[in-house]
Amino acid sequence: MKTTLATLTLYLVVLMATSFPVERKRASSSGGATKEKRVQYAAWDDVNVLAHGLLQLGQGLKEHVDKTKVQMRDLSSKLKVFNRTVSELGKESQRLQAEGEALKARAQGLEDREGQVLNVTAELRDKAEEMQHERRTMSERLSRLEEKVDGMLQGDGGMSDMNAGARNSSDAHNIQLMLETQNRRIDDLMERIRLQQDKLDKQNVRIRTLQSEIQQTRQKASQRSSNSESSVQSGVAEQRDSPAETASDCHELFMRGETTSGVYAIQPANSEPFEVFCEMTADGGWTVIQRRQDGSVDFDQLWEAYEKGFGSLNGEFWLGLEKIYSIAKDGGYILNIKLSDWVDDLATVRLPFQLGGEETKYSLQIQKAGTLSDLESSLATDAASGLPFSTHDQDNDQKSDTNCAKHLSGGWWFSNCGRSNLNGRYFQSPPPKQRHQRKQGIFWKTWRGRYYPLKSSMMMIAPAAIQTKS
């Protein structure tokens, strides 16, 4: 178009130049110096060509103007979309910033309250220590008075000595009453300390929750900002968020930034998605496969229940052999077992393991090299070559004359019924007196013995890389 317009313009200039009158000088035939002026005009055909060229030029200019108008309308529409997107982005950023500030203020308030609770707790502990010191002092004085009274009663003193002994006995009784009062005060203080500690734990949980919400809000704001910028640059008004790929286990969720323990959805390779409880620690994310804590769930279940799983992920539960296998079927995983007794002593066992599929009866193989510790031997000794899982209705243990799952209650990787069973009956403290009942409980033989029913247990799995990090 530009070439055509330039050619027409040049041609018109030439025609216009030739159309104006031109003076020519001619000499007279007589040799005189007379000059004659003669005027010439353009031919009619040239005028037609000139008119036709002007018409084409006008049409070309009109088409060019029309195209320019269309381009201007497109630019105006895109500019409106851009302005609207920028305006919405600004409003959304302001809203997210306001929410972030509100969450920060709440977190700051909780931190202040936490500091106050810590100060009150420290004061209560100091008072408790003072009370305990007074209690020891009074106990020593009482012991000395009791020795003195015993000596007087055993001696041959007169009535005055007996009267003195009676007075000392009365003093000892008064001191005993004072000690009892002090004990009650100490017990009250310890209860207050416990309540303050519970409040402090709840405040810490709320603070961690708020911190997680702030972090998620910032991530959403950053994601929305980046999506809006890319949408404006590409000239597309609508935004489409691509779905995130589901993690294969809790440690992958931890690597993506999740730091709060709770229920999450995962999807191992070649498996349907399902929910698990993730225990997020400083060294990574653990997928919990079993929890015992209060006896609210009966673990004396049949094979199908142990294969599919049962219980509540927020309470007591067994995740299910199928799901455990789908997570750890490729090997390279660590089994982490946490135990506690009725005085709240804790024990932890970590063992590298591999779990077979249904065709092997979900055989458990412990793959640790080297010498086993006493704690590890309760499971690792018999599972070195693989132990199939046994239940009440599927006897796969190594004891030919006894069904260990039926005899001890609950499904487990039994060898000869005697080393461990974390899925047995849950006994509240104190445990039953009968020996045959106690051995049906939750036990780990090399820690508290076969006949000591444990208070709680939790089994978790994670990739072996977490062991190197921790």
GROMACS .gro file of C-alpha atoms in nm:
model
  470
    1MET     CA    1   0.000   0.000   0.000
    2LYS     CA    2   0.279   0.239   0.090
    3THR     CA    3   0.455   0.164  -0.245
    4THR     CA    4   0.135   0.224  -0.446
    5LEU     CA    5   0.068   0.558  -0.275
    6ALA     CA    6   0.424   0.674  -0.333
    7THR     CA    7   0.407   0.581  -0.704
    8LEU     CA    8   0.076   0.759  -0.754
    9THR     CA    9   0.199   1.067  -0.575
   10LEU     CA   10   0.512   1.083  -0.793
   11TYR     CA   11   0.306   1.038  -1.106
   12LEU     CA   12   0.066   1.317  -1.009
   13VAL     CA   13   0.351   1.553  -0.936
   14VAL     CA   14   0.489   1.493  -1.286
   15LEU     CA   15   0.149   1.550  -1.446
   16MET     CA   16   0.088   1.866  -1.253
   17ALA     CA   17   0.427   1.995  -1.353
   18THR     CA   18   0.353   1.938  -1.724
   19SER     CA   19   0.003   2.081  -1.711
   20PHE     CA   20   0.107   2.440  -1.637
   21PRO     CA   21   0.183   2.674  -1.923
   22VAL     CA   22   0.541   2.676  -2.055
   23GLU     CA   23   0.718   2.956  -2.230
   24ARG     CA   24   0.929   2.877  -2.531
   25LYS     CA   25   1.174   3.107  -2.700
   26ARG     CA   26   1.196   3.104  -3.078
   27ALA     CA   27   1.417   3.312  -3.308
   28SER     CA   28   1.262   3.490  -3.610
   29SER     CA   29   1.342   3.357  -3.951
   30SER     CA   30   1.471   3.696  -4.050
   31GLY     CA   31   1.746   3.668  -3.793
   32GLY     CA   32   1.595   3.937  -3.570
   33ALA     CA   33   1.616   3.922  -3.200
   34THR     CA   34   1.237   3.921  -3.149
   35LYS     CA   35   1.110   3.688  -2.882
   36GLU     CA   36   0.774   3.526  -2.906
   37LYS     CA   37   0.590   3.374  -2.621
   38ARG     CA   38   0.377   3.067  -2.678
   39VAL     CA   39   0.154   2.896  -2.417
   40GLN     CA   40   0.086   2.514  -2.421
   41TYR     CA   41  -0.177   2.320  -2.210
   42ALA     CA   42  -0.195   1.956  -2.109
   43ALA     CA   43  -0.393   1.720  -2.325
   44TRP     CA   44  -0.740   1.591  -2.222
   45ASP     CA   45  -0.609   1.234  -2.182
   46ASP     CA   46  -0.351   1.359  -1.936
   47VAL     CA   47  -0.624   1.530  -1.736
   48ASN     CA   48  -0.824   1.204  -1.727
   49VAL     CA   49  -0.518   1.013  -1.609
   50LEU     CA   50  -0.463   1.277  -1.344
   51ALA     CA   51  -0.825   1.254  -1.224
   52HIS     CA   52  -0.813   0.875  -1.221
   53GLY     CA   53  -0.493   0.884  -1.020
   54LEU     CA   54  -0.645   1.126  -0.770
   55LEU     CA   55  -0.948   0.899  -0.737
   56GLN     CA   56  -0.728   0.595  -0.665
   57LEU     CA   57  -0.525   0.800  -0.422
   58GLY     CA   58  -0.844   0.904  -0.240
   59GLN     CA   59  -0.967   0.546  -0.224
   60GLY     CA   60  -0.630   0.429  -0.091
   61LEU     CA   61  -0.629   0.701   0.171
   62LYS     CA   62  -0.985   0.606   0.274
   63GLU     CA   63  -0.893   0.239   0.313
   64HIS     CA   64  -0.587   0.335   0.514
   65VAL     CA   65  -0.798   0.559   0.741
   66ASP     CA   66  -1.055   0.280   0.791
   67LYS     CA   67  -0.785   0.030   0.888
   68THR     CA   68  -0.633   0.285   1.123
   69LYS     CA   69  -0.972   0.333   1.290
   70VAL     CA   70  -1.009  -0.044   1.341
   71GLN     CA   71  -0.661  -0.062   1.492
   72MET     CA   72  -0.742   0.231   1.720
   73ARG     CA   73  -1.062   0.057   1.839
   74ASP     CA   74  -0.862  -0.263   1.912
   75LEU     CA   75  -0.601  -0.065   2.104
   76SER     CA   76  -0.874   0.115   2.298
   77SER     CA   77  -1.042  -0.216   2.390
   78LYS     CA   78  -0.712  -0.369   2.503
   79LEU     CA   79  -0.634  -0.056   2.701
   80LYS     CA   80  -0.971  -0.081   2.881
   81VAL     CA   81  -0.905  -0.447   2.962
   82PHE     CA   82  -0.559  -0.355   3.090
   83ASN     CA   83  -0.696  -0.074   3.308
   84ARG     CA   84  -0.972  -0.297   3.448
   85THR     CA   85  -0.723  -0.578   3.526
   86VAL     CA   86  -0.482  -0.338   3.694
   87SER     CA   87  -0.768  -0.189   3.898
   88GLU     CA   88  -0.888  -0.533   4.011
   89LEU     CA   89  -0.531  -0.636   4.093
   90GLY     CA   90  -0.488  -0.321   4.301
   91LYS     CA   91  -0.810  -0.385   4.493
   92GLU     CA   92  -0.717  -0.750   4.552
   93SER     CA   93  -0.369  -0.652   4.669
   94GLN     CA   94  -0.515  -0.397   4.910
   95ARG     CA   95  -0.759  -0.655   5.047
   96LEU     CA   96  -0.486  -0.918   5.092
   97GLN     CA   97  -0.260  -0.658   5.252
   98ALA     CA   98  -0.538  -0.565   5.495
   99GLU     CA   99  -0.594  -0.931   5.579
  100GLY     CA  100  -0.221  -0.981   5.630
  101GLU     CA  101  -0.201  -0.682   5.861
  102ALA     CA  102  -0.499  -0.810   6.061
  103LEU     CA  103  -0.339  -1.154   6.093
  104LYS     CA  104  -0.009  -0.993   6.198
  105ALA     CA  105  -0.191  -0.793   6.463
  106ARG     CA  106  -0.361  -1.108   6.593
  107ALA     CA  107  -0.030  -1.295   6.597
  108GLN     CA  108   0.136  -1.008   6.783
  109GLY     CA  109  -0.144  -1.006   7.038
  110LEU     CA  110  -0.109  -1.379   7.090
  111GLU     CA  111   0.267  -1.344   7.130
  112ASP     CA  112   0.212  -1.076   7.395
  113ARG     CA  113  -0.033  -1.300   7.577
  114GLU     CA  114   0.214  -1.585   7.548
  115GLY     CA  115   0.478  -1.370   7.716
  116GLN     CA  116   0.238  -1.286   7.998
  117VAL     CA  117   0.153  -1.653   8.043
  118LEU     CA  118   0.523  -1.739   8.053
  119ASN     CA  119   0.582  -1.477   8.321
  120VAL     CA  120   0.290  -1.605   8.531
  121THR     CA  121   0.412  -1.962   8.484
  122ALA     CA  122   0.763  -1.867   8.597
  123GLU     CA  123   0.623  -1.695   8.908
  124LEU     CA  124   0.412  -1.998   8.991
  125ARG     CA  125   0.712  -2.226   8.951
  126ASP     CA  126   0.916  -2.005   9.185
  127LYS     CA  127   0.637  -2.019   9.442
  128ALA     CA  128   0.614  -2.393   9.404
  129GLU     CA  129   0.988  -2.427   9.464
  130GLU     CA  130   0.958  -2.212   9.776
  131MET     CA  131   0.674  -2.429   9.902
  132GLN     CA  132   0.871  -2.743   9.836
  133HIS     CA  133   1.166  -2.597  10.028
  134GLU     CA  134   0.939  -2.514  10.324
  135ARG     CA  135   0.792  -2.861  10.300
  136ARG     CA  136   1.135  -3.023  10.326
  137THR     CA  137   1.225  -2.797  10.621
  138MET     CA  138   0.904  -2.887  10.806
  139SER     CA  139   0.959  -3.256  10.732
  140GLU     CA  140   1.307  -3.238  10.883
  141ARG     CA  141   1.173  -3.062  11.193
  142LEU     CA  142   0.896  -3.318  11.226
  143SER     CA  143   1.145  -3.603  11.198
  144ARG     CA  144   1.360  -3.454  11.473
  145LEU     CA  145   1.057  -3.404  11.699
  146GLU     CA  146   0.938  -3.759  11.636
  147GLU     CA  147   1.281  -3.892  11.730
  148LYS     CA  148   1.278  -3.681  12.045
  149VAL     CA  149   0.929  -3.797  12.144
  150ASP     CA  150   1.021  -4.162  12.080
  151GLY     CA  151   1.330  -4.120  12.296
  152MET     CA  152   1.125  -3.970  12.580
  153LEU     CA  153   0.861  -4.242  12.561
  154GLN     CA  154   1.126  -4.513  12.572
  155GLY     CA  155   1.319  -4.353  12.866
  156ASP     CA  156   1.250  -4.361  13.245
  157GLY     CA  157   1.184  -3.994  13.297
  158GLY     CA  158   0.933  -3.856  13.554
  159MET     CA  159   0.602  -3.680  13.511
  160SER     CA  160   0.771  -3.363  13.396
  161ASP     CA  161   0.939  -3.554  13.119
  162MET     CA  162   0.604  -3.706  13.022
  163ASN     CA  163   0.444  -3.365  13.019
  164ALA     CA  164   0.725  -3.235  12.802
  165GLY     CA  165   0.675  -3.534  12.572
  166ALA     CA  166   0.306  -3.458  12.552
  167ARG     CA  167   0.381  -3.098  12.462
  168ASN     CA  168   0.627  -3.213  12.196
  169SER     CA  169   0.369  -3.458  12.064
  170SER     CA  170   0.118  -3.172  12.042
  171ASP     CA  171   0.376  -2.961  11.858
  172ALA     CA  172   0.442  -3.248  11.620
  173HIS     CA  173   0.069  -3.277  11.551
  174ASN     CA  174   0.050  -2.903  11.481
  175ILE     CA  175   0.347  -2.927  11.247
  176GLN     CA  176   0.182  -3.221  11.073
  177LEU     CA  177  -0.129  -3.009  11.014
  178MET     CA  178   0.090  -2.728  10.880
  179LEU     CA  179   0.261  -2.971  10.645
  180GLU     CA  180  -0.071  -3.095  10.516
  181THR     CA  181  -0.180  -2.737  10.454
  182GLN     CA  182   0.145  -2.666  10.272
  183ASN     CA  183   0.098  -2.982  10.065
  184ARG     CA  184  -0.248  -2.872   9.964
  185ARG     CA  185  -0.113  -2.529   9.867
  186ILE     CA  186   0.162  -2.692   9.664
  187ASP     CA  187  -0.090  -2.919   9.493
  188ASP     CA  188  -0.305  -2.615   9.411
  189LEU     CA  189  -0.005  -2.434   9.269
  190MET     CA  190   0.096  -2.734   9.060
  191GLU     CA  191  -0.258  -2.755   8.922
  192ARG     CA  192  -0.247  -2.385   8.835
  193ILE     CA  193   0.087  -2.438   8.664
  194ARG     CA  194  -0.059  -2.727   8.466
  195LEU     CA  195  -0.356  -2.515   8.359
  196GLN     CA  196  -0.125  -2.230   8.260
  197GLN     CA  197   0.088  -2.472   8.061
  198ASP     CA  198  -0.220  -2.604   7.880
  199LYS     CA  199  -0.320  -2.247   7.795
  200LEU     CA  200   0.033  -2.178   7.675
  201ASP     CA  201   0.025  -2.486   7.450
  202LYS     CA  202  -0.306  -2.373   7.301
  203GLN     CA  203  -0.164  -2.024   7.242
  204ASN     CA  204   0.136  -2.176   7.065
  205VAL     CA  205  -0.092  -2.382   6.842
  206ARG     CA  206  -0.296  -2.071   6.755
  207ILE     CA  207   0.022  -1.875   6.682
  208ARG     CA  208   0.148  -2.148   6.449
  209THR     CA  209  -0.192  -2.159   6.279
  210LEU     CA  210  -0.191  -1.782   6.225
  211GLN     CA  211   0.165  -1.791   6.095
  212SER     CA  212   0.061  -2.061   5.850
  213GLU     CA  213  -0.240  -1.853   5.740
  214ILE     CA  214  -0.018  -1.548   5.689
  215GLN     CA  215   0.224  -1.752   5.482
  216GLN     CA  216  -0.060  -1.896   5.270
  217THR     CA  217  -0.209  -1.548   5.221
  218ARG     CA  218   0.126  -1.416   5.100
  219GLN     CA  219   0.166  -1.709   4.863
  220LYS     CA  220  -0.184  -1.658   4.722
  221ALA     CA  221  -0.120  -1.286   4.676
  222SER     CA  222   0.209  -1.354   4.500
  223GLN     CA  223   0.048  -1.617   4.278
  224ARG     CA  224  -0.244  -1.393   4.185
  225SER     CA  225  -0.009  -1.104   4.112
  226SER     CA  226   0.207  -1.315   3.881
  227ASN     CA  227  -0.102  -1.456   3.707
  228SER     CA  228  -0.243  -1.106   3.652
  229GLU     CA  229   0.085  -0.974   3.511
  230SER     CA  230   0.116  -1.263   3.268
  231SER     CA  231  -0.247  -1.215   3.164
  232VAL     CA  232  -0.193  -0.844   3.089
  233GLN     CA  233   0.122  -0.906   2.892
  234SER     CA  234  -0.043  -1.171   2.675
  235GLY     CA  235  -0.355  -0.957   2.621
  236VAL     CA  236  -0.587  -1.224   2.768
  237ALA     CA  237  -0.849  -1.102   3.014
  238GLU     CA  238  -0.946  -1.437   3.168
  239GLN     CA  239  -0.711  -1.617   3.408
  240ARG     CA  240  -0.697  -1.993   3.432
  241ASP     CA  241  -0.510  -2.161   3.719
  242SER     CA  242  -0.361  -2.499   3.634
  243PRO     CA  243  -0.429  -2.763   3.903
  244ALA     CA  244  -0.131  -2.853   4.120
  245GLU     CA  245  -0.007  -3.210   4.110
  246THR     CA  246  -0.096  -3.409   4.423
  247ALA     CA  247   0.201  -3.505   4.643
  248SER     CA  248   0.295  -3.872   4.680
  249ASP     CA  249   0.353  -3.860   5.059
  250CYS     CA  250   0.378  -3.622   5.355
  251HIS     CA  251   0.750  -3.554   5.307
  252GLU     CA  252   0.683  -3.420   4.957
  253LEU     CA  253   0.418  -3.191   5.108
  254PHE     CA  254   0.680  -3.074   5.360
  255MET     CA  255   0.925  -2.999   5.076
  256ARG     CA  256   0.652  -2.788   4.910
  257GLY     CA  257   0.625  -2.569   5.221
  258GLU     CA  258   0.360  -2.738   5.441
  259THR     CA  259   0.470  -2.718   5.806
  260THR     CA  260   0.147  -2.780   6.000
  261SER     CA  261   0.056  -3.133   6.115
  262GLY     CA  262  -0.288  -3.249   6.007
  263VAL     CA  263  -0.494  -3.435   5.747
  264TYR     CA  264  -0.384  -3.398   5.382
  265ALA     CA  265  -0.468  -3.570   5.052
  266ILE     CA  266  -0.186  -3.759   4.876
  267GLN     CA  267  -0.164  -3.974   4.564
  268PRO     CA  268   0.125  -4.224   4.535
  269ALA     CA  269   0.232  -4.340   4.191
  270ASN     CA  270  -0.021  -4.569   4.016
  271SER     CA  271  -0.270  -4.523   4.300
  272GLU     CA  272  -0.596  -4.342   4.370
  273PRO     CA  273  -0.574  -4.033   4.596
  274PHE     CA  274  -0.656  -4.078   4.966
  275GLU     CA  275  -0.627  -3.886   5.292
  276VAL     CA  276  -0.353  -3.936   5.553
  277PHE     CA  277  -0.240  -3.769   5.874
  278CYS     CA  278   0.094  -3.591   5.830
  279GLU     CA  279   0.321  -3.536   6.130
  280MET     CA  280   0.533  -3.235   6.031
  281THR     CA  281   0.862  -3.214   6.223
  282ALA     CA  282   1.176  -3.004   6.194
  283ASP     CA  283   1.347  -3.265   5.974
  284GLY     CA  284   1.055  -3.341   5.741
  285GLY     CA  285   0.705  -3.481   5.695
  286TRP     CA  286   0.608  -3.826   5.829
  287THR     CA  287   0.304  -4.021   5.703
  288VAL     CA  288   0.134  -4.171   6.010
  289ILE     CA  289   0.017  -4.531   5.952
  290GLN     CA  290  -0.097  -4.620   6.307
  291ARG     CA  291  -0.191  -4.439   6.629
  292ARG     CA  292  -0.300  -4.573   6.970
  293GLN     CA  293  -0.377  -4.326   7.249
  294ASP     CA  294  -0.706  -4.380   7.433
  295GLY     CA  295  -0.867  -4.714   7.345
  296SER     CA  296  -1.151  -4.552   7.148
  297VAL     CA  297  -1.107  -4.792   6.851
  298ASP     CA  298  -1.117  -5.173   6.867
  299PHE     CA  299  -0.807  -5.310   6.690
  300ASP     CA  300  -0.918  -5.674   6.707
  301GLN     CA  301  -1.026  -5.661   6.340
  302LEU     CA  302  -1.035  -5.910   6.052
  303TRP     CA  303  -0.804  -5.923   5.749
  304GLU     CA  304  -1.020  -5.707   5.521
  305ALA     CA  305  -1.033  -5.425   5.777
  306TYR     CA  306  -0.654  -5.428   5.824
  307GLU     CA  307  -0.612  -5.430   5.446
  308LYS     CA  308  -0.845  -5.133   5.383
  309GLY     CA  309  -0.784  -4.940   5.708
  310PHE     CA  310  -1.012  -4.830   5.994
  311GLY     CA  311  -1.051  -4.565   6.266
  312SER     CA  312  -1.033  -4.184   6.252
  313LEU     CA  313  -0.730  -3.997   6.116
  314ASN     CA  314  -0.767  -3.739   6.397
  315GLY     CA  315  -0.782  -4.009   6.666
  316GLU     CA  316  -0.691  -4.378   6.677
  317PHE     CA  317  -0.656  -4.550   6.339
  318TRP     CA  318  -0.483  -4.804   6.116
  319LEU     CA  319  -0.412  -4.656   5.770
  320GLY     CA  320  -0.447  -4.985   5.579
  321LEU     CA  321  -0.194  -5.231   5.435
  322GLU     CA  322  -0.292  -5.144   5.075
  323LYS     CA  323  -0.226  -4.773   5.129
  324ILE     CA  324   0.099  -4.834   5.319
  325TYR     CA  325   0.218  -5.056   5.034
  326SER     CA  326   0.121  -4.798   4.769
  327ILE     CA  327   0.341  -4.539   4.945
  328ALA     CA  328   0.647  -4.756   5.025
  329LYS     CA  329   0.630  -5.023   4.754
  330ASP     CA  330   0.948  -4.900   4.581
  331GLY     CA  331   1.155  -4.929   4.900
  332GLY     CA  332   1.388  -4.669   5.047
  333TYR     CA  333   1.159  -4.583   5.341
  334ILE     CA  334   1.210  -4.552   5.718
  335LEU     CA  335   0.969  -4.691   5.980
  336ASN     CA  336   0.955  -4.459   6.282
  337ILE     CA  337   0.789  -4.605   6.598
  338LYS     CA  338   0.719  -4.388   6.903
  339LEU     CA  339   0.618  -4.546   7.237
  340SER     CA  340   0.518  -4.408   7.578
  341ASP     CA  341   0.448  -4.574   7.915
  342TRP     CA  342   0.220  -4.468   8.202
  343VAL     CA  343   0.480  -4.238   8.361
  344ASP     CA  344   0.516  -4.061   8.022
  345ASP     CA  345   0.863  -4.193   7.946
  346LEU     CA  346   0.924  -4.207   7.571
  347ALA     CA  347   1.110  -4.441   7.337
  348THR     CA  348   1.176  -4.413   6.962
  349VAL     CA  349   1.275  -4.683   6.713
  350ARG     CA  350   1.374  -4.607   6.352
  351LEU     CA  351   1.424  -4.893   6.108
  352PRO     CA  352   1.471  -4.907   5.730
  353PHE     CA  353   1.208  -5.143   5.587
  354GLN     CA  354   1.042  -5.280   5.277
  355LEU     CA  355   0.678  -5.395   5.253
  356GLY     CA  356   0.560  -5.661   5.013
  357GLY     CA  357   0.226  -5.661   4.834
  358GLU     CA  358  -0.088  -5.868   4.877
  359GLU     CA  359   0.074  -6.171   4.717
  360THR     CA  360   0.329  -6.182   5.005
  361LYS     CA  361   0.061  -6.118   5.273
  362TYR     CA  362   0.216  -5.770   5.307
  363SER     CA  363   0.541  -5.918   5.436
  364LEU     CA  364   0.754  -5.675   5.642
  365GLN     CA  365   1.132  -5.691   5.593
  366ILE     CA  366   1.368  -5.488   5.812
  367GLN     CA  367   1.680  -5.395   5.615
  368LYS     CA  368   1.914  -5.256   5.880
  369ALA     CA  369   2.278  -5.356   5.855
  370GLY     CA  370   2.498  -5.410   6.160
  371THR     CA  371   2.416  -5.490   6.521
  372LEU     CA  372   2.063  -5.432   6.645
  373SER     CA  373   1.992  -5.248   6.970
  374ASP     CA  374   1.763  -5.397   7.235
  375LEU     CA  375   1.475  -5.172   7.128
  376GLU     CA  376   1.516  -5.263   6.762
  377SER     CA  377   1.537  -5.637   6.826
  378SER     CA  378   1.170  -5.669   6.927
  379LEU     CA  379   1.073  -5.636   6.560
  380ALA     CA  380   1.389  -5.637   6.351
  381THR     CA  381   1.525  -5.975   6.467
  382ASP     CA  382   1.241  -6.183   6.324
  383ALA     CA  383   1.167  -5.950   6.031
  384ALA     CA  384   1.517  -5.962   5.883
  385SER     CA  385   1.405  -6.224   5.631
  386GLY     CA  386   1.044  -6.102   5.609
  387LEU     CA  387   0.735  -6.148   5.829
  388PRO     CA  388   0.385  -6.177   5.675
  389PHE     CA  389   0.095  -5.997   5.841
  390SER     CA  390  -0.150  -6.203   6.050
  391THR     CA  391  -0.506  -6.142   6.171
  392HIS     CA  392  -0.776  -6.330   6.359
  393ASP     CA  393  -0.901  -6.490   6.034
  394GLN     CA  394  -0.565  -6.528   5.852
  395ASP     CA  395  -0.298  -6.712   6.050
  396ASN     CA  396   0.035  -6.633   5.878
  397ASP     CA  397   0.267  -6.635   6.183
  398GLN     CA  398   0.562  -6.869   6.245
  399LYS     CA  399   0.404  -7.053   6.541
  400SER     CA  400   0.248  -7.371   6.406
  401ASP     CA  401   0.023  -7.463   6.700
  402THR     CA  402  -0.111  -7.114   6.787
  403ASN     CA  403  -0.286  -6.829   6.605
  404CYS     CA  404  -0.092  -6.535   6.755
  405ALA     CA  405  -0.341  -6.272   6.635
  406LYS     CA  406  -0.627  -6.462   6.802
  407HIS     CA  407  -0.425  -6.545   7.113
  408LEU     CA  408  -0.283  -6.197   7.169
  409SER     CA  409  -0.564  -5.988   7.006
  410GLY     CA  410  -0.511  -5.763   6.704
  411GLY     CA  411  -0.333  -5.796   6.368
  412TRP     CA  412   0.047  -5.771   6.355
  413TRP     CA  413   0.366  -5.904   6.195
  414PHE     CA  414   0.394  -6.197   6.441
  415SER     CA  415   0.681  -6.443   6.457
  416ASN     CA  416   0.615  -6.669   6.756
  417CYS     CA  417   0.379  -6.437   6.951
  418GLY     CA  418   0.633  -6.310   7.199
  419ARG     CA  419   0.831  -5.999   7.096
  420SER     CA  420   0.594  -5.713   7.004
  421ASN     CA  421   0.232  -5.624   6.928
  422LEU     CA  422   0.127  -5.258   6.897
  423ASN     CA  423  -0.226  -5.349   6.783
  424GLY     CA  424  -0.331  -5.540   7.096
  425ARG     CA  425  -0.604  -5.450   7.346
  426TYR     CA  426  -0.584  -5.107   7.509
  427PHE     CA  427  -0.578  -5.128   7.891
  428GLN     CA  428  -0.634  -4.819   8.101
  429SER     CA  429  -0.397  -4.775   8.397
  430PRO     CA  430  -0.375  -4.975   8.621
  431PRO     CA  431  -0.352  -5.285   8.396
  432PRO     CA  432  -0.537  -5.611   8.479
  433LYS     CA  433  -0.377  -5.836   8.739
  434GLN     CA  434  -0.415  -6.156   8.541
  435ARG     CA  435  -0.103  -6.234   8.343
  436HIS     CA  436  -0.286  -6.391   8.046
  437GLN     CA  437  -0.488  -6.069   8.006
  438ARG     CA  438  -0.190  -5.834   8.027
  439LYS     CA  439  -0.005  -6.008   7.746
  440GLN     CA  440  -0.300  -5.928   7.515
  441GLY     CA  441  -0.221  -5.555   7.550
  442ILE     CA  442   0.007  -5.319   7.355
  443PHE     CA  443   0.362  -5.430   7.434
  444TRP     CA  444   0.721  -5.394   7.319
  445LYS     CA  445   0.912  -5.666   7.500
  446THR     CA  446   1.262  -5.516   7.502
  447TRP     CA  447   1.148  -5.181   7.644
  448ARG     CA  448   0.898  -5.241   7.927
  449GLY     CA  449   0.848  -5.614   7.899
  450ARG     CA  450   0.591  -5.841   7.743
  451TYR     CA  451   0.340  -5.800   8.026
  452TYR     CA  452   0.346  -5.418   8.046
  453PRO     CA  453   0.056  -5.262   7.850
  454LEU     CA  454   0.184  -4.938   7.695
  455LYS     CA  455   0.000  -4.605   7.714
  456SER     CA  456   0.040  -4.500   7.349
  457SER     CA  457   0.212  -4.583   7.022
  458MET     CA  458   0.248  -4.416   6.683
  459MET     CA  459   0.395  -4.561   6.364
  460MET     CA  460   0.511  -4.331   6.082
  461ILE     CA  461   0.696  -4.372   5.752
  462ALA     CA  462   0.907  -4.135   5.541
  463PRO     CA  463   1.172  -4.158   5.266
  464ALA     CA  464   1.520  -4.258   5.382
  465ALA     CA  465   1.645  -3.910   5.283
  466ILE     CA  466   1.483  -3.776   5.600
  467GLN     CA  467   1.719  -3.990   5.809
  468THR     CA  468   2.022  -3.827   5.648
  469LYS     CA  469   1.881  -3.478   5.708
  470SER     CA  470   1.798  -3.545   6.073
   0.00000   0.00000   0.00000
